[in-house]
Amino acid sequence: MESLEKLQDFMPYSKQEISNEDKEEVIKALFSQNITQGQILQEYEAKVASYSGVKNALAFNSATSSLYAAFNILASYCHAKERVCEVITSPISFVATTNMMLANNLRPVFADIKFDGNIDSSKVEELITKNTIAICAIDYAGQSVDIFELQKIAKKHNLYLIQDSSHAFGASIKDKDSKEFIKLGGLSFISIFSTHALKPFTTAEGGLLLSNDLEVIQAAKLIRSHGVVKKELYDLEVNSLGFNFRLNELSAALGLSQLKRLDFFIQKREEIASFYDEFFKDNKYFYPLKIAKNKISSRHLYVILLDRTLRCKKQDIVRDLLALNIGVQVHYKPIYKFKLYEGFRRKNPLLAKGISKELDKEGFLSNAEEFYEAALSIPCNQSMDLDLALRIAKMILAVCKKHY
Ligand SMILES: *Cc1c(COP(=O)(O)O)cnc(C)c1O
């Protein structure tokens, strides 16, 4: 079958695109006086802040370390003195989100999701207890959560809102009655982005912490760099624990250069995604994850949800596609299924009361389970063109047909 001829080169679901200009900027930075933290880093942070319409942006060496800082600050506000504060979050995320809660003695409480992969805001309120301190949302695949609904819940119950927007730099959302789209970054108390090479734009490894709250920014800076405060000349003071979570000038130079093309990257991803949407319309094997009209996705992931009949064949489908050099991946196994998180399943208060049917299966969440069975991320990135997208799309349909 012609359409089942393997791609010459492996095409991952997401990848970076590096230009000659990126290369030159990084080399320039490499030969500057200061290759750790200098002018370029400052400019990078300022540009990120202004792009996102947020007062402050801090660059970190990963999204994981920025999440650590965010949850460390949150834990310092924990009102449940002897107890552990709870953070309501989605099980469909990269495990770094909740690992960093555990690292700060915060307890993740998992709420079920909707079939856009995002937390179901209507499931959040019933999980709030006196120990709840925050809601942590993830903008799955680059599409914003229903952030305005979460803002209302957070306000009503006096909770902090943390947004792990690792997938979604450059994405935006508009409120019901509003005409204007708002960039993500300033819609939560703290927003986190990842600039890992797989994410919408890259500094190789890196993360960003954004907030309009100056106290948060000051605290995050201390966590980022050893907790050290300069006093006079060589005299330092340390009041709190800190680490080395800093980004360097080379990465900042790459980020600054990449940031110029971010909107173009998203546009190219959107082009591929729109093509897939049209091409896959009405096929019987799967349907693509939908983007709401009031949201503009960064298109970090293009996710298809397999039809019930194909879900038990997913491993075979993945094996076949990988053999054809189509770099599919599954995002994500629900976090509560990991061994480390077993203890975080049954703790759900609704299960003890026998209220929620969805939790019957040992605290598994029915939509999250179904999503994990159905979801498959297929190649959609700025290094692809439409010809390649067409070839890949045909091959995916052919493989699905084979297993149907
Ligand atoms: C990628 C990712 C992270 C971790 O990002 P790093 O920069 O690799 O530390 C955290 N959360 C989510 C949702 C992610 O996708």
Short mmCIF file of C-alpha atoms in Angstrom, two decimals, residues 22-383:
data_model
loop_
_atom_site.label_atom_id
_atom_site.label_comp_id
_atom_site.label_asym_id
_atom_site.label_seq_id
_atom_site.Cartn_x
_atom_site.Cartn_y
_atom_site.Cartn_z
CA ASP A 22 18.68 31.73 16.75
CA LYS A 23 22.14 30.25 16.21
CA GLU A 24 23.76 33.67 15.81
CA GLU A 25 22.08 35.07 18.91
CA VAL A 26 23.23 32.12 21.00
CA ILE A 27 26.81 32.42 19.69
CA LYS A 28 26.80 36.15 20.43
CA ALA A 29 25.70 35.38 23.99
CA LEU A 30 28.36 32.69 24.28
CA PHE A 31 31.12 35.22 23.61
CA SER A 32 29.76 37.97 25.85
CA GLN A 33 31.36 38.90 29.17
CA ASN A 34 28.64 37.34 31.27
CA ILE A 35 27.30 33.96 30.19
CA THR A 36 25.24 33.25 33.32
CA GLN A 37 22.80 36.02 34.27
CA GLY A 38 23.07 39.35 32.50
CA GLN A 39 21.39 41.79 30.14
CA ILE A 40 19.91 39.19 27.80
CA LEU A 41 18.12 37.39 30.61
CA GLN A 42 16.63 40.66 31.83
CA GLU A 43 15.48 41.55 28.36
CA TYR A 44 14.03 38.06 27.87
CA GLU A 45 12.01 38.32 31.09
CA ALA A 46 10.78 41.81 30.20
CA LYS A 47 9.70 40.67 26.71
CA VAL A 48 7.89 37.63 28.09
CA ALA A 49 6.05 39.83 30.60
CA SER A 50 5.00 42.39 27.99
CA TYR A 51 3.98 39.69 25.47
CA SER A 52 1.75 38.12 28.13
CA GLY A 53 0.45 41.40 29.51
CA VAL A 54 1.69 40.54 33.00
CA LYS A 55 3.68 42.77 35.38
CA ASN A 56 6.45 40.28 36.13
CA ALA A 57 8.05 37.24 34.54
CA LEU A 58 10.89 35.23 36.02
CA ALA A 59 12.92 32.74 33.99
CA PHE A 60 13.78 29.43 35.63
CA ASN A 61 15.85 26.47 34.45
CA SER A 62 12.69 24.36 34.02
CA ALA A 63 8.94 24.52 34.45
CA THR A 64 9.41 21.92 37.16
CA SER A 65 11.60 24.27 39.22
CA SER A 66 9.17 27.16 38.60
CA LEU A 67 6.34 24.89 39.82
CA TYR A 68 8.44 24.11 42.86
CA ALA A 69 8.73 27.83 43.58
CA ALA A 70 4.99 28.41 43.06
CA PHE A 71 3.98 25.61 45.43
CA ASN A 72 6.65 26.58 47.95
CA ILE A 73 5.13 30.06 48.11
CA LEU A 74 1.65 28.55 48.33
CA ALA A 75 2.74 26.24 51.16
CA SER A 76 3.98 29.26 53.10
CA TYR A 77 0.36 30.50 53.10
CA CYS A 78 -1.00 27.16 54.30
CA HIS A 79 -3.50 27.85 57.06
CA ALA A 80 -3.90 24.21 58.14
CA LYS A 81 -1.00 24.36 60.62
CA GLU A 82 -0.56 20.70 61.68
CA ARG A 83 -2.47 19.36 58.73
CA VAL A 84 -1.56 19.38 55.09
CA CYS A 85 -3.14 21.88 52.70
CA GLU A 86 -4.94 20.46 49.69
CA VAL A 87 -4.71 21.54 46.08
CA ILE A 88 -7.48 20.52 43.71
CA THR A 89 -6.01 19.58 40.36
CA SER A 90 -6.38 17.49 37.20
CA PRO A 91 -5.05 13.93 36.92
CA ILE A 92 -4.40 14.50 33.21
CA SER A 93 -1.06 16.30 33.38
CA PHE A 94 2.63 15.62 33.37
CA VAL A 95 3.54 14.24 36.78
CA ALA A 96 5.82 17.23 37.50
CA THR A 97 2.72 19.27 38.39
CA THR A 98 1.79 17.14 41.39
CA ASN A 99 5.35 15.98 42.22
CA MET A 100 6.12 19.60 43.04
CA MET A 101 3.06 19.73 45.32
CA LEU A 102 4.34 16.69 47.22
CA ALA A 103 7.80 18.27 47.43
CA ASN A 104 6.15 21.12 49.31
CA ASN A 105 3.95 18.98 51.55
CA LEU A 106 0.79 19.87 49.65
CA ARG A 107 -1.79 17.18 48.97
CA PRO A 108 -3.14 16.86 45.42
CA VAL A 109 -6.89 16.17 45.25
CA PHE A 110 -7.91 15.00 41.80
CA ALA A 111 -11.01 16.29 40.05
CA ASP A 112 -12.32 14.66 36.89
CA ILE A 113 -11.85 16.17 33.44
CA LYS A 114 -13.93 16.98 30.38
CA PHE A 115 -13.20 15.56 26.94
CA ASP A 116 -11.13 18.59 25.99
CA GLY A 117 -8.62 17.15 28.47
CA ASN A 118 -9.07 20.00 30.95
CA ILE A 119 -10.32 19.93 34.52
CA ASP A 120 -14.14 19.99 34.76
CA SER A 121 -14.81 23.15 36.74
CA SER A 122 -18.25 21.83 37.74
CA LYS A 123 -16.49 19.00 39.64
CA VAL A 124 -14.22 21.27 41.63
CA GLU A 125 -16.53 22.82 44.19
CA GLU A 126 -17.65 19.50 45.71
CA LEU A 127 -14.01 18.69 46.53
CA ILE A 128 -13.34 21.82 48.54
CA THR A 129 -12.71 21.22 52.25
CA LYS A 130 -11.47 23.45 55.04
CA ASN A 131 -7.94 22.37 54.15
CA THR A 132 -8.16 23.38 50.51
CA ILE A 133 -5.81 26.21 49.70
CA ALA A 134 -5.72 26.32 45.91
CA ILE A 135 -6.87 25.07 42.56
CA CYS A 136 -4.13 24.14 40.11
CA ALA A 137 -5.33 23.95 36.51
CA ILE A 138 -3.46 22.65 33.46
CA ASP A 139 -4.13 24.07 30.00
CA TYR A 140 -4.16 20.72 28.26
CA ALA A 141 -2.64 20.56 24.76
CA GLY A 142 -2.36 24.35 24.73
CA GLN A 143 -6.05 25.15 25.14
CA SER A 144 -6.94 27.27 28.17
CA VAL A 145 -9.06 25.78 30.93
CA ASP A 146 -12.37 27.50 31.67
CA ILE A 147 -10.39 30.00 33.66
CA PHE A 148 -13.20 32.50 34.26
CA GLU A 149 -15.31 29.81 35.92
CA LEU A 150 -12.36 28.72 38.04
CA GLN A 151 -11.74 32.37 38.99
CA LYS A 152 -15.31 32.60 40.28
CA ILE A 153 -14.97 29.41 42.36
CA ALA A 154 -11.58 30.53 43.71
CA LYS A 155 -12.98 33.92 44.67
CA LYS A 156 -16.09 32.47 46.32
CA HIS A 157 -14.07 30.05 48.45
CA ASN A 158 -11.05 32.25 48.99
CA LEU A 159 -8.64 29.93 47.17
CA TYR A 160 -5.49 30.67 45.21
CA LEU A 161 -5.44 29.84 41.55
CA ILE A 162 -2.27 28.35 40.05
CA GLN A 163 -2.13 27.68 36.32
CA ASP A 164 0.32 25.15 34.93
CA SER A 165 0.29 26.60 31.43
CA SER A 166 3.35 24.57 30.37
CA HIS A 167 1.61 23.70 27.09
CA ALA A 168 0.10 27.06 26.41
CA PHE A 169 2.51 29.94 25.98
CA GLY A 170 0.93 32.26 23.42
CA ALA A 171 -2.57 30.83 23.90
CA SER A 172 -5.51 33.09 24.76
CA ILE A 173 -9.14 33.11 25.85
CA LYS A 174 -12.05 35.54 25.89
CA ASP A 175 -14.87 35.89 28.37
CA LYS A 176 -18.50 35.40 27.31
CA ASP A 177 -19.43 39.03 26.80
CA SER A 178 -15.98 40.22 25.83
CA LYS A 179 -14.70 40.81 22.33
CA GLU A 180 -11.06 40.71 23.23
CA PHE A 181 -8.89 37.67 23.62
CA ILE A 182 -6.58 37.73 26.65
CA LYS A 183 -3.21 35.98 26.62
CA LEU A 184 -2.63 33.40 29.34
CA GLY A 185 -0.13 34.35 32.04
CA GLY A 186 -2.00 36.92 34.11
CA LEU A 187 -5.32 35.16 34.70
CA SER A 188 -4.21 33.25 37.79
CA PHE A 189 -2.35 34.18 40.96
CA ILE A 190 0.70 32.41 39.49
CA SER A 191 1.13 31.06 35.95
CA ILE A 192 3.86 28.66 34.87
CA PHE A 193 5.13 28.02 31.35
CA SER A 194 7.63 25.46 30.08
CA THR A 195 10.20 26.32 27.42
CA HIS A 196 11.45 22.76 27.07
CA ALA A 197 12.31 21.90 23.46
CA LEU A 198 8.96 20.14 22.95
CA LYS A 199 6.87 23.11 24.01
CA PRO A 200 5.56 26.02 21.84
CA PHE A 201 8.88 27.88 21.87
CA THR A 202 12.13 26.91 23.49
CA THR A 203 15.20 27.79 25.53
CA ALA A 204 16.32 24.10 25.28
CA GLU A 205 15.39 23.55 28.94
CA GLY A 206 13.59 26.28 30.85
CA GLY A 207 10.52 27.54 32.62
CA LEU A 208 8.76 30.79 33.39
CA LEU A 209 6.89 32.01 36.44
CA LEU A 210 4.50 34.92 35.87
CA SER A 211 2.55 36.90 38.43
CA ASN A 212 1.10 40.34 38.96
CA ASP A 213 1.84 39.99 42.68
CA LEU A 214 5.13 41.61 43.68
CA GLU A 215 5.46 39.60 46.89
CA VAL A 216 5.25 36.39 44.90
CA ILE A 217 7.95 37.60 42.55
CA GLN A 218 10.26 38.57 45.40
CA ALA A 219 9.76 35.22 47.13
CA ALA A 220 10.27 33.34 43.86
CA LYS A 221 13.55 35.17 43.23
CA LEU A 222 14.85 34.03 46.62
CA ILE A 223 13.84 30.43 45.95
CA ARG A 224 15.49 30.64 42.53
CA SER A 225 18.84 31.72 43.95
CA HIS A 226 19.78 30.23 47.35
CA GLY A 227 17.58 32.51 49.45
CA VAL A 228 20.50 34.92 49.53
CA VAL A 229 19.93 38.64 50.06
CA LYS A 230 22.84 41.02 49.52
CA LYS A 231 23.37 43.45 52.41
CA GLU A 232 26.57 45.46 52.05
CA LEU A 233 29.78 44.68 50.18
CA TYR A 234 30.41 41.00 50.92
CA ASP A 235 27.81 40.72 53.67
CA LEU A 236 24.86 38.47 52.83
CA GLU A 237 21.75 37.39 54.67
CA VAL A 238 19.76 34.17 54.31
CA ASN A 239 16.27 34.07 55.81
CA SER A 240 14.75 31.28 53.74
CA LEU A 241 15.76 28.16 51.86
CA GLY A 242 16.74 28.60 48.25
CA PHE A 243 18.22 26.64 45.36
CA ASN A 244 19.90 27.24 42.04
CA PHE A 245 16.96 27.31 39.64
CA ARG A 246 18.44 29.99 37.39
CA LEU A 247 18.38 30.14 33.60
CA ASN A 248 21.55 31.25 31.78
CA GLU A 249 22.32 33.85 29.09
CA LEU A 250 22.67 31.29 26.27
CA SER A 251 19.21 29.90 26.88
CA ALA A 252 17.79 33.40 27.33
CA ALA A 253 19.33 34.44 24.00
CA LEU A 254 17.65 31.47 22.32
CA GLY A 255 14.35 32.29 24.04
CA LEU A 256 14.49 35.95 23.08
CA SER A 257 15.16 35.03 19.46
CA GLN A 258 12.49 32.29 19.42
CA LEU A 259 9.93 34.59 21.04
CA LYS A 260 10.01 36.75 17.89
CA ARG A 261 8.69 33.78 15.91
CA LEU A 262 6.30 32.39 18.52
CA ASP A 263 3.15 33.74 16.87
CA PHE A 264 4.39 32.36 13.56
CA PHE A 265 5.03 28.95 15.17
CA ILE A 266 1.49 28.90 16.55
CA GLN A 267 0.11 29.97 13.18
CA LYS A 268 1.97 27.12 11.46
CA ARG A 269 0.75 24.60 14.03
CA GLU A 270 -2.78 25.96 13.55
CA GLU A 271 -2.46 25.48 9.79
CA ILE A 272 -1.54 21.80 10.24
CA ALA A 273 -4.24 21.35 12.88
CA SER A 274 -6.94 22.95 10.69
CA PHE A 275 -5.91 20.70 7.84
CA TYR A 276 -6.21 17.62 10.07
CA ASP A 277 -9.59 18.85 11.40
CA GLU A 278 -10.94 19.06 7.87
CA PHE A 279 -9.29 15.86 6.62
CA PHE A 280 -10.42 13.78 9.60
CA LYS A 281 -13.95 15.15 9.57
CA ASP A 282 -16.53 12.34 9.57
CA ASN A 283 -14.05 9.47 9.74
CA LYS A 284 -15.33 6.60 11.88
CA TYR A 285 -12.11 5.73 13.70
CA PHE A 286 -11.61 8.76 15.94
CA TYR A 287 -12.46 12.38 16.44
CA PRO A 288 -10.03 15.23 17.10
CA LEU A 289 -10.12 17.15 20.37
CA LYS A 290 -12.18 20.29 19.85
CA ILE A 291 -11.11 23.87 20.50
CA ALA A 292 -13.82 26.11 21.97
CA LYS A 293 -14.78 29.25 20.04
CA ASN A 294 -13.66 31.54 22.86
CA LYS A 295 -10.19 30.00 22.99
CA ILE A 296 -7.07 30.17 20.85
CA SER A 297 -4.84 27.17 21.48
CA SER A 298 -1.06 27.19 21.19
CA ARG A 299 -1.61 23.78 19.52
CA HIS A 300 1.18 22.24 21.59
CA LEU A 301 -0.50 18.87 21.04
CA TYR A 302 -2.88 17.64 18.36
CA VAL A 303 -4.88 14.97 20.15
CA ILE A 304 -7.26 12.47 18.60
CA LEU A 305 -9.72 10.41 20.66
CA LEU A 306 -10.11 6.87 19.35
CA ASP A 307 -13.50 5.29 18.85
CA ARG A 308 -14.47 2.69 21.46
CA THR A 309 -13.81 -0.24 19.11
CA LEU A 310 -10.20 0.88 18.58
CA ARG A 311 -9.30 1.67 22.17
CA CYS A 312 -8.28 -1.89 23.06
CA LYS A 313 -6.04 -1.90 19.95
CA LYS A 314 -4.25 1.31 20.89
CA GLN A 315 -0.95 -0.41 21.66
CA ASP A 316 -0.95 -2.08 18.23
CA ILE A 317 -1.87 1.18 16.54
CA VAL A 318 0.95 3.00 18.35
CA ARG A 319 3.42 0.23 17.48
CA ASP A 320 2.44 0.39 13.78
CA LEU A 321 2.64 4.19 13.66
CA LEU A 322 6.04 4.29 15.37
CA ALA A 323 7.27 1.69 12.86
CA LEU A 324 6.18 4.11 10.13
CA ASN A 325 8.26 6.85 11.82
CA ILE A 326 5.15 8.67 12.99
CA GLY A 327 6.02 9.89 16.48
CA VAL A 328 2.77 9.43 18.35
CA GLN A 329 2.56 9.66 22.14
CA VAL A 330 -0.09 9.41 24.84
CA HIS A 331 -0.78 12.41 27.07
CA TYR A 332 -1.38 11.38 29.88
CA LYS A 333 -1.75 8.36 32.13
CA PRO A 334 -3.91 9.69 35.01
CA ILE A 335 -1.47 10.68 37.77
CA TYR A 336 -3.38 8.84 40.51
CA LYS A 337 -2.57 5.53 38.74
CA PHE A 338 1.15 5.90 39.52
CA LYS A 339 2.41 3.94 42.52
CA LEU A 340 3.60 7.10 44.23
CA TYR A 341 0.05 8.45 44.11
CA GLU A 342 -1.90 5.39 45.23
CA GLY A 343 -2.43 6.96 48.61
CA PHE A 344 -4.06 9.99 47.03
CA ARG A 345 -7.03 8.15 45.54
CA ARG A 346 -9.29 7.10 48.35
CA LYS A 347 -8.70 10.22 50.36
CA ASN A 348 -11.44 11.85 48.37
CA PRO A 349 -14.16 12.82 50.86
CA LEU A 350 -16.98 11.94 48.45
CA LEU A 351 -15.90 8.33 48.26
CA ALA A 352 -16.07 7.90 52.04
CA LYS A 353 -19.56 9.35 51.99
CA GLY A 354 -20.45 7.04 49.09
CA ILE A 355 -21.78 9.95 47.10
CA SER A 356 -19.90 9.81 43.86
CA LYS A 357 -20.32 6.85 41.55
CA GLU A 358 -17.36 7.86 39.44
CA LEU A 359 -15.02 7.14 42.29
CA ASP A 360 -16.24 3.61 42.76
CA LYS A 361 -13.34 2.04 40.98
CA GLU A 362 -10.85 2.65 43.81
CA GLY A 363 -10.97 6.34 43.37
CA PHE A 364 -10.46 6.27 39.61
CA LEU A 365 -12.17 9.08 37.72
CA SER A 366 -14.31 7.85 34.84
CA ASN A 367 -13.62 10.58 32.30
CA ALA A 368 -9.89 10.61 33.03
CA GLU A 369 -9.84 6.82 32.58
CA GLU A 370 -11.72 7.00 29.30
CA PHE A 371 -9.58 9.87 28.06
CA TYR A 372 -6.41 7.86 28.76
CA GLU A 373 -7.80 4.92 26.78
CA ALA A 374 -8.83 7.09 23.83
CA ALA A 375 -6.21 9.85 23.52
CA LEU A 376 -3.35 9.81 21.04
CA SER A 377 -1.13 12.82 20.19
CA ILE A 378 -0.09 12.84 16.54
CA PRO A 379 2.65 14.95 14.87
CA CYS A 380 1.69 18.62 14.61
CA ASN A 381 4.52 21.11 14.79
CA GLN A 382 6.13 24.07 13.06
CA SER A 383 8.73 21.97 11.27
#
